[in-house]
mmCIF file of C-alpha atoms in Angstrom:
data_model
loop_
_atom_site.group_PDB
_atom_site.id
_atom_site.type_symbol
_atom_site.label_atom_id
_atom_site.label_comp_id
_atom_site.label_asym_id
_atom_site.label_seq_id
_atom_site.Cartn_x
_atom_site.Cartn_y
_atom_site.Cartn_z
ATOM 1 C CA MET A 146 41.579 46.772 -1.461
ATOM 2 C CA LYS A 147 44.214 46.387 1.236
ATOM 3 C CA PRO A 148 44.613 49.432 3.546
ATOM 4 C CA GLU A 149 47.890 51.298 3.240
ATOM 5 C CA LYS A 150 50.383 50.750 6.067
ATOM 6 C CA LYS A 151 50.698 53.686 8.417
ATOM 7 C CA ILE A 152 54.454 54.315 8.533
ATOM 8 C CA ALA A 153 55.892 57.073 10.703
ATOM 9 C CA VAL A 154 59.395 58.431 11.098
ATOM 10 C CA PHE A 155 60.792 59.773 14.378
ATOM 11 C CA ALA A 156 63.947 61.633 13.388
ATOM 12 C CA GLY A 157 66.655 63.279 15.456
ATOM 13 C CA SER A 158 70.301 63.301 16.363
ATOM 14 C CA PHE A 159 69.620 61.257 19.535
ATOM 15 C CA ASP A 160 73.017 62.234 20.943
ATOM 16 C CA PRO A 161 72.383 60.279 23.138
ATOM 17 C CA PHE A 162 68.972 58.578 23.193
ATOM 18 C CA THR A 163 67.097 59.454 26.396
ATOM 19 C CA VAL A 164 64.210 58.114 28.465
ATOM 20 C CA GLY A 165 62.108 60.881 26.904
ATOM 21 C CA HIS A 166 62.914 59.598 23.417
ATOM 22 C CA LEU A 167 62.125 56.027 24.463
ATOM 23 C CA ASP A 168 58.781 57.116 25.915
ATOM 24 C CA LEU A 169 57.833 58.810 22.632
ATOM 25 C CA VAL A 170 58.924 55.784 20.577
ATOM 26 C CA THR A 171 56.968 53.407 22.829
ATOM 27 C CA ARG A 172 53.822 55.533 22.628
ATOM 28 C CA GLY A 173 54.276 56.204 18.905
ATOM 29 C CA ALA A 174 54.698 52.497 18.161
ATOM 30 C CA LYS A 175 51.123 52.000 19.378
ATOM 31 C CA LEU A 176 49.789 54.534 16.866
ATOM 32 C CA PHE A 177 51.461 53.315 13.671
ATOM 33 C CA ASP A 178 51.915 50.027 11.846
ATOM 34 C CA GLU A 179 55.648 50.757 11.574
ATOM 35 C CA LEU A 180 57.773 53.384 13.281
ATOM 36 C CA TYR A 181 61.210 54.158 11.895
ATOM 37 C CA VAL A 182 63.619 55.893 14.243
ATOM 38 C CA LEU A 183 65.929 57.890 12.021
ATOM 39 C CA VAL A 184 69.357 58.841 13.367
ATOM 40 C CA ALA A 185 70.609 61.967 11.658
ATOM 41 C CA ALA A 186 74.043 61.348 10.215
ATOM 42 C CA ASN A 187 74.710 65.055 9.632
ATOM 43 C CA ALA A 188 78.498 65.360 9.382
ATOM 44 C CA SER A 189 78.375 69.111 10.082
ATOM 45 C CA LYS A 190 77.013 68.499 13.581
ATOM 46 C CA ASN A 191 79.634 67.777 16.227
ATOM 47 C CA CYS A 192 78.091 64.813 18.067
ATOM 48 C CA MET A 193 79.469 63.200 21.209
ATOM 49 C CA PHE A 194 78.528 59.718 19.986
ATOM 50 C CA SER A 195 79.167 58.266 16.530
ATOM 51 C CA VAL A 196 76.237 57.468 14.248
ATOM 52 C CA GLU A 197 76.935 53.755 14.694
ATOM 53 C CA THR A 198 76.917 54.049 18.500
ATOM 54 C CA ARG A 199 73.713 56.107 18.531
ATOM 55 C CA LYS A 200 72.019 53.613 16.219
ATOM 56 C CA ALA A 201 73.174 50.678 18.393
ATOM 57 C CA MET A 202 71.894 52.418 21.536
ATOM 58 C CA ILE A 203 68.441 52.917 20.037
ATOM 59 C CA GLU A 204 68.259 49.348 18.704
ATOM 60 C CA LYS A 205 69.122 48.038 22.159
ATOM 61 C CA ALA A 206 66.636 50.310 23.956
ATOM 62 C CA CYS A 207 63.825 49.493 21.497
ATOM 63 C CA CYS A 208 64.498 45.780 20.953
ATOM 64 C CA ASP A 209 61.155 44.737 22.484
ATOM 65 C CA LEU A 210 59.147 47.003 20.168
ATOM 66 C CA LYS A 211 58.561 44.716 17.193
ATOM 67 C CA ASN A 212 57.236 47.387 14.800
ATOM 68 C CA VAL A 213 60.166 49.758 15.413
ATOM 69 C CA LYS A 214 63.162 49.823 13.090
ATOM 70 C CA VAL A 215 66.229 52.032 13.384
ATOM 71 C CA PHE A 216 67.991 53.658 10.441
ATOM 72 C CA SER A 217 70.636 56.298 9.888
ATOM 73 C CA PHE A 218 70.506 58.743 7.014
ATOM 74 C CA ASP A 219 72.543 61.689 5.822
ATOM 75 C CA GLY A 220 70.086 63.946 4.063
ATOM 76 C CA LEU A 221 66.664 65.480 4.409
ATOM 77 C CA THR A 222 64.176 63.611 6.564
ATOM 78 C CA THR A 223 61.562 64.141 3.857
ATOM 79 C CA THR A 224 63.815 62.402 1.315
ATOM 80 C CA PHE A 225 64.091 59.398 3.646
ATOM 81 C CA MET A 226 60.309 59.452 4.121
ATOM 82 C CA LYS A 227 59.676 59.475 0.364
ATOM 83 C CA ASN A 228 62.146 56.607 -0.133
ATOM 84 C CA CYS A 229 60.480 54.356 2.465
ATOM 85 C CA GLY A 230 56.850 55.359 1.878
ATOM 86 C CA ALA A 231 56.336 57.031 5.255
ATOM 87 C CA LYS A 232 53.587 59.640 5.415
ATOM 88 C CA PHE A 233 53.816 60.606 9.109
ATOM 89 C CA LEU A 234 56.540 62.428 11.017
ATOM 90 C CA LEU A 235 56.399 61.947 14.776
ATOM 91 C CA ARG A 236 57.715 64.877 16.807
ATOM 92 C CA GLY A 237 57.965 65.345 20.561
ATOM 93 C CA VAL A 238 57.275 68.653 22.269
ATOM 94 C CA ARG A 239 58.159 69.596 25.838
ATOM 95 C CA ASN A 240 56.986 73.201 25.920
ATOM 96 C CA GLY A 241 55.679 76.130 23.905
ATOM 97 C CA SER A 242 59.096 76.941 22.471
ATOM 98 C CA ASP A 243 59.399 73.394 21.134
ATOM 99 C CA MET A 244 55.929 73.683 19.603
ATOM 100 C CA ASP A 245 56.725 76.991 17.882
ATOM 101 C CA TYR A 246 59.865 75.464 16.396
ATOM 102 C CA GLU A 247 58.149 72.220 15.382
ATOM 103 C CA LEU A 248 55.282 74.040 13.636
ATOM 104 C CA SER A 249 57.803 75.874 11.477
ATOM 105 C CA VAL A 250 59.672 72.656 10.681
ATOM 106 C CA GLY A 251 56.373 70.907 9.949
ATOM 107 C CA TRP A 252 55.357 73.591 7.476
ATOM 108 C CA ASN A 253 58.689 73.291 5.671
ATOM 109 C CA ASN A 254 58.462 69.494 5.597
ATOM 110 C CA LYS A 255 54.954 69.740 4.121
ATOM 111 C CA THR A 256 56.295 72.100 1.450
ATOM 112 C CA LEU A 257 59.080 69.639 0.558
ATOM 113 C CA TYR A 258 56.873 66.540 0.778
ATOM 114 C CA PRO A 259 53.137 67.322 0.597
ATOM 115 C CA GLU A 260 52.207 63.816 1.814
ATOM 116 C CA CYS A 261 54.041 64.431 5.126
ATOM 117 C CA GLU A 262 51.741 64.839 8.111
ATOM 118 C CA SER A 263 53.469 65.923 11.303
ATOM 119 C CA VAL A 264 52.134 64.306 14.461
ATOM 120 C CA TYR A 265 53.045 66.181 17.642
ATOM 121 C CA MET A 266 53.196 64.252 20.887
ATOM 122 C CA ALA A 267 53.563 65.976 24.240
ATOM 123 C CA SER A 268 56.347 64.715 26.448
ATOM 124 C CA ALA A 269 55.309 62.914 29.588
ATOM 125 C CA PRO A 270 55.486 65.271 32.598
ATOM 126 C CA GLU A 271 58.315 63.289 34.189
ATOM 127 C CA HIS A 272 60.459 63.834 31.068
ATOM 128 C CA LEU A 273 59.947 67.565 30.565
ATOM 129 C CA ALA A 274 63.460 68.410 31.792
ATOM 130 C CA VAL A 275 65.171 65.483 30.039
ATOM 131 C CA SER A 276 67.239 66.292 26.968
ATOM 132 C CA SER A 277 70.263 64.947 25.161
ATOM 133 C CA THR A 278 71.975 68.277 25.829
ATOM 134 C CA VAL A 279 71.621 67.792 29.585
ATOM 135 C CA VAL A 280 73.010 64.252 29.336
ATOM 136 C CA ARG A 281 76.011 65.421 27.313
ATOM 137 C CA GLU A 282 76.736 68.186 29.828
ATOM 138 C CA LEU A 283 76.514 65.727 32.720
ATOM 139 C CA LEU A 284 78.910 63.374 30.926
ATOM 140 C CA LYS A 285 81.356 66.215 30.201
ATOM 141 C CA CYS A 286 81.291 67.082 33.915
ATOM 142 C CA GLY A 287 82.284 63.518 34.808
ATOM 143 C CA ILE A 288 79.017 62.310 36.345
ATOM 144 C CA ALA A 289 79.634 58.759 35.120
ATOM 145 C CA LYS A 290 82.889 58.375 37.077
ATOM 146 C CA ASN A 291 81.229 56.900 40.175
ATOM 147 C CA LYS A 292 78.186 54.817 41.079
ATOM 148 C CA ALA A 293 76.254 57.709 42.625
ATOM 149 C CA GLY A 294 76.688 59.706 39.430
ATOM 150 C CA ARG A 295 75.693 56.763 37.233
ATOM 151 C CA ASP A 296 72.578 56.299 39.399
ATOM 152 C CA LYS A 297 71.646 59.934 38.685
ATOM 153 C CA LEU A 298 72.380 59.490 34.980
ATOM 154 C CA ALA A 299 69.950 56.540 34.962
ATOM 155 C CA LYS A 300 67.078 59.029 35.398
ATOM 156 C CA TYR A 301 67.913 60.411 31.931
ATOM 157 C CA VAL A 302 69.025 57.372 29.930
ATOM 158 C CA PRO A 303 67.239 54.029 29.384
ATOM 159 C CA ALA A 304 68.685 51.324 31.633
ATOM 160 C CA GLU A 305 69.433 49.096 28.618
ATOM 161 C CA ILE A 306 71.910 51.591 27.201
ATOM 162 C CA LEU A 307 73.364 53.190 30.331
ATOM 163 C CA PRO A 308 76.541 51.057 30.092
ATOM 164 C CA LEU A 309 77.033 52.187 26.457
ATOM 165 C CA VAL A 310 76.515 55.831 27.375
ATOM 166 C CA VAL A 311 79.028 55.522 30.211
ATOM 167 C CA GLU A 312 81.533 53.587 28.070
ATOM 168 C CA PHE A 313 81.353 55.839 25.008
ATOM 169 C CA GLY A 314 80.496 59.116 26.745
ATOM 170 C CA GLY A 315 83.275 61.356 25.568
ATOM 171 C CA PRO A 316 84.220 63.510 22.614
ATOM 172 C CA LYS A 317 84.516 61.599 19.356
#
Protein backbone atom coordinates (compact mmCIF):
# COMPACT_ATOMS: atom_id res chain seq x y z
CA MET A 1 0.00 0.00 0.00
CA LYS A 2 1.36 3.38 -1.06
CA PRO A 3 1.52 6.00 1.75
CA GLU A 4 -0.84 8.93 1.38
CA LYS A 5 0.75 12.22 0.30
CA LYS A 6 1.03 14.77 3.07
CA ILE A 7 -0.56 17.88 1.56
CA ALA A 8 -0.74 21.12 3.53
CA VAL A 9 -2.38 24.44 2.81
CA PHE A 10 -0.97 27.79 3.96
CA ALA A 11 -3.83 30.25 3.48
CA GLY A 12 -4.00 34.01 3.84
CA SER A 13 -4.62 37.28 2.11
CA PHE A 14 -0.86 37.86 1.65
CA ASP A 15 -1.47 41.55 0.94
CA PRO A 16 1.46 41.64 0.28
CA PHE A 17 3.59 38.52 0.79
CA THR A 18 6.36 39.20 3.32
CA VAL A 19 9.71 37.73 4.34
CA GLY A 20 7.86 36.19 7.30
CA HIS A 21 5.46 34.41 4.96
CA LEU A 22 8.35 33.20 2.79
CA ASP A 23 10.17 31.85 5.85
CA LEU A 24 7.08 29.86 6.89
CA VAL A 25 6.57 28.52 3.36
CA THR A 26 10.24 27.50 3.09
CA ARG A 27 10.17 25.73 6.45
CA GLY A 28 6.74 24.21 5.80
CA ALA A 29 7.84 22.86 2.41
CA LYS A 30 10.35 20.67 4.27
CA LEU A 31 7.59 19.11 6.39
CA PHE A 32 5.07 18.17 3.69
CA ASP A 33 5.11 16.38 0.35
CA GLU A 34 3.17 19.29 -1.16
CA LEU A 35 2.44 22.74 0.21
CA TYR A 36 -0.29 24.83 -1.39
CA VAL A 37 -0.18 28.55 -0.72
CA LEU A 38 -3.76 29.72 -0.94
CA VAL A 39 -4.42 33.39 -1.70
CA ALA A 40 -7.78 34.43 -0.32
CA ALA A 41 -9.86 36.00 -3.05
CA ASN A 42 -12.40 37.43 -0.59
CA ALA A 43 -14.13 40.25 -2.48
CA SER A 44 -15.40 41.82 0.77
CA LYS A 45 -11.84 42.55 1.91
CA ASN A 46 -10.35 45.77 0.57
CA CYS A 47 -6.86 44.64 -0.49
CA MET A 48 -4.09 46.90 -1.73
CA PHE A 49 -2.98 44.33 -4.32
CA SER A 50 -5.21 42.39 -6.70
CA VAL A 51 -5.55 38.62 -6.32
CA GLU A 52 -3.60 38.15 -9.56
CA THR A 53 -0.74 40.37 -8.35
CA ARG A 54 -0.58 38.66 -4.95
CA LYS A 55 -0.54 35.24 -6.61
CA ALA A 56 2.21 36.35 -9.04
CA MET A 57 4.29 37.73 -6.15
CA ILE A 58 4.11 34.45 -4.25
CA GLU A 59 4.90 32.36 -7.35
CA LYS A 60 7.96 34.51 -7.99
CA ALA A 61 9.15 34.40 -4.36
CA CYS A 62 8.64 30.62 -4.11
CA CYS A 63 9.82 29.58 -7.58
CA ASP A 64 12.76 27.56 -6.21
CA LEU A 65 10.53 25.50 -3.89
CA LYS A 66 9.54 22.62 -6.16
CA ASN A 67 6.81 21.17 -3.90
CA VAL A 68 5.05 24.53 -3.45
CA LYS A 69 2.10 25.51 -5.61
CA VAL A 70 0.12 28.74 -5.44
CA PHE A 71 -3.65 28.97 -5.85
CA SER A 72 -6.36 31.55 -5.32
CA PHE A 73 -9.79 30.66 -4.02
CA ASP A 74 -12.94 32.52 -3.07
CA GLY A 75 -14.55 30.43 -0.38
CA LEU A 76 -13.80 28.56 2.80
CA THR A 77 -10.27 27.26 3.21
CA THR A 78 -11.71 23.94 4.37
CA THR A 79 -13.67 23.63 1.10
CA PHE A 80 -10.44 24.14 -0.86
CA MET A 81 -8.72 21.56 1.36
CA LYS A 82 -11.46 18.98 0.77
CA ASN A 83 -11.32 19.60 -2.99
CA CYS A 84 -7.55 19.05 -3.22
CA GLY A 85 -7.19 16.31 -0.60
CA ALA A 86 -5.18 18.38 1.88
CA LYS A 87 -5.35 17.27 5.50
CA PHE A 88 -3.00 19.84 7.08
CA LEU A 89 -3.40 23.58 7.54
CA LEU A 90 -0.14 25.43 8.19
CA ARG A 91 -0.48 28.55 10.33
CA GLY A 92 2.15 31.00 11.52
CA VAL A 93 2.11 32.55 14.97
CA ARG A 94 4.13 35.54 16.15
CA ASN A 95 2.83 35.91 19.70
CA GLY A 96 0.26 34.78 22.24
CA SER A 97 -2.52 36.83 20.66
CA ASP A 98 -1.92 35.12 17.32
CA MET A 99 -2.00 31.73 19.05
CA ASP A 100 -5.30 32.48 20.83
CA TYR A 101 -6.85 33.50 17.52
CA GLU A 102 -5.41 30.55 15.61
CA LEU A 103 -6.65 28.01 18.18
CA SER A 104 -10.18 29.32 17.73
CA VAL A 105 -9.88 29.21 13.93
CA GLY A 106 -8.39 25.71 14.14
CA TRP A 107 -11.30 24.46 16.22
CA ASN A 108 -13.79 25.86 13.71
CA ASN A 109 -11.88 24.37 10.77
CA LYS A 110 -11.89 20.97 12.51
CA THR A 111 -15.65 21.28 12.99
CA LEU A 112 -16.14 22.06 9.28
CA TYR A 113 -13.63 19.47 8.05
CA PRO A 114 -12.80 16.81 10.67
CA GLU A 115 -9.76 15.61 8.68
CA CYS A 116 -8.12 19.06 9.01
CA GLU A 117 -5.14 19.14 11.35
CA SER A 118 -3.79 22.60 12.08
CA VAL A 119 -0.01 22.82 12.32
CA TYR A 120 1.23 25.92 14.13
CA MET A 121 4.69 27.21 13.32
CA ALA A 122 6.34 29.95 15.35
CA SER A 123 7.69 32.87 13.39
CA ALA A 124 11.44 33.24 13.31
CA PRO A 125 12.58 35.86 15.86
CA GLU A 126 13.79 38.22 13.14
CA HIS A 127 10.28 38.28 11.62
CA LEU A 128 8.21 38.86 14.75
CA ALA A 129 7.48 42.49 13.83
CA VAL A 130 6.93 41.82 10.11
CA SER A 131 3.36 41.93 8.86
CA SER A 132 1.50 42.75 5.68
CA THR A 133 -0.25 45.54 7.58
CA VAL A 134 3.08 47.22 8.33
CA VAL A 135 4.14 46.93 4.68
CA ARG A 136 0.87 48.46 3.47
CA GLU A 137 1.22 51.35 5.93
CA LEU A 138 4.80 51.98 4.81
CA LEU A 139 3.68 51.99 1.18
CA LYS A 140 0.81 54.39 1.93
CA CYS A 141 3.33 56.72 3.60
CA GLY A 142 5.44 56.77 0.44
CA ILE A 143 8.44 54.76 1.64
CA ALA A 144 9.02 53.34 -1.85
CA LYS A 145 9.57 56.77 -3.43
CA ASN A 146 13.34 56.76 -2.92
CA LYS A 147 16.20 54.26 -2.70
CA ALA A 148 16.68 54.65 1.06
CA GLY A 149 13.01 53.85 1.61
CA ARG A 150 13.11 50.88 -0.76
CA ASP A 151 16.18 49.58 1.11
CA LYS A 152 14.15 49.70 4.34
CA LEU A 153 11.18 48.02 2.65
CA ALA A 154 13.52 45.18 1.61
CA LYS A 155 13.67 44.10 5.27
CA TYR A 156 9.95 43.25 5.04
CA VAL A 157 9.48 41.94 1.50
CA PRO A 158 11.36 39.16 -0.34
CA ALA A 159 13.95 40.60 -2.72
CA GLU A 160 12.41 38.73 -5.67
CA ILE A 161 9.15 40.64 -5.38
CA LEU A 162 10.29 44.04 -4.10
CA PRO A 163 10.01 45.59 -7.60
CA LEU A 164 6.41 44.30 -7.88
CA VAL A 165 5.51 45.65 -4.45
CA VAL A 166 6.98 49.04 -5.35
CA GLU A 167 5.35 49.08 -8.80
CA PHE A 168 1.88 47.98 -7.68
CA GLY A 169 1.93 49.41 -4.15
CA GLY A 170 -1.12 51.61 -4.17
CA PRO A 171 -4.86 51.39 -3.71
CA LYS A 172 -6.59 49.14 -6.23
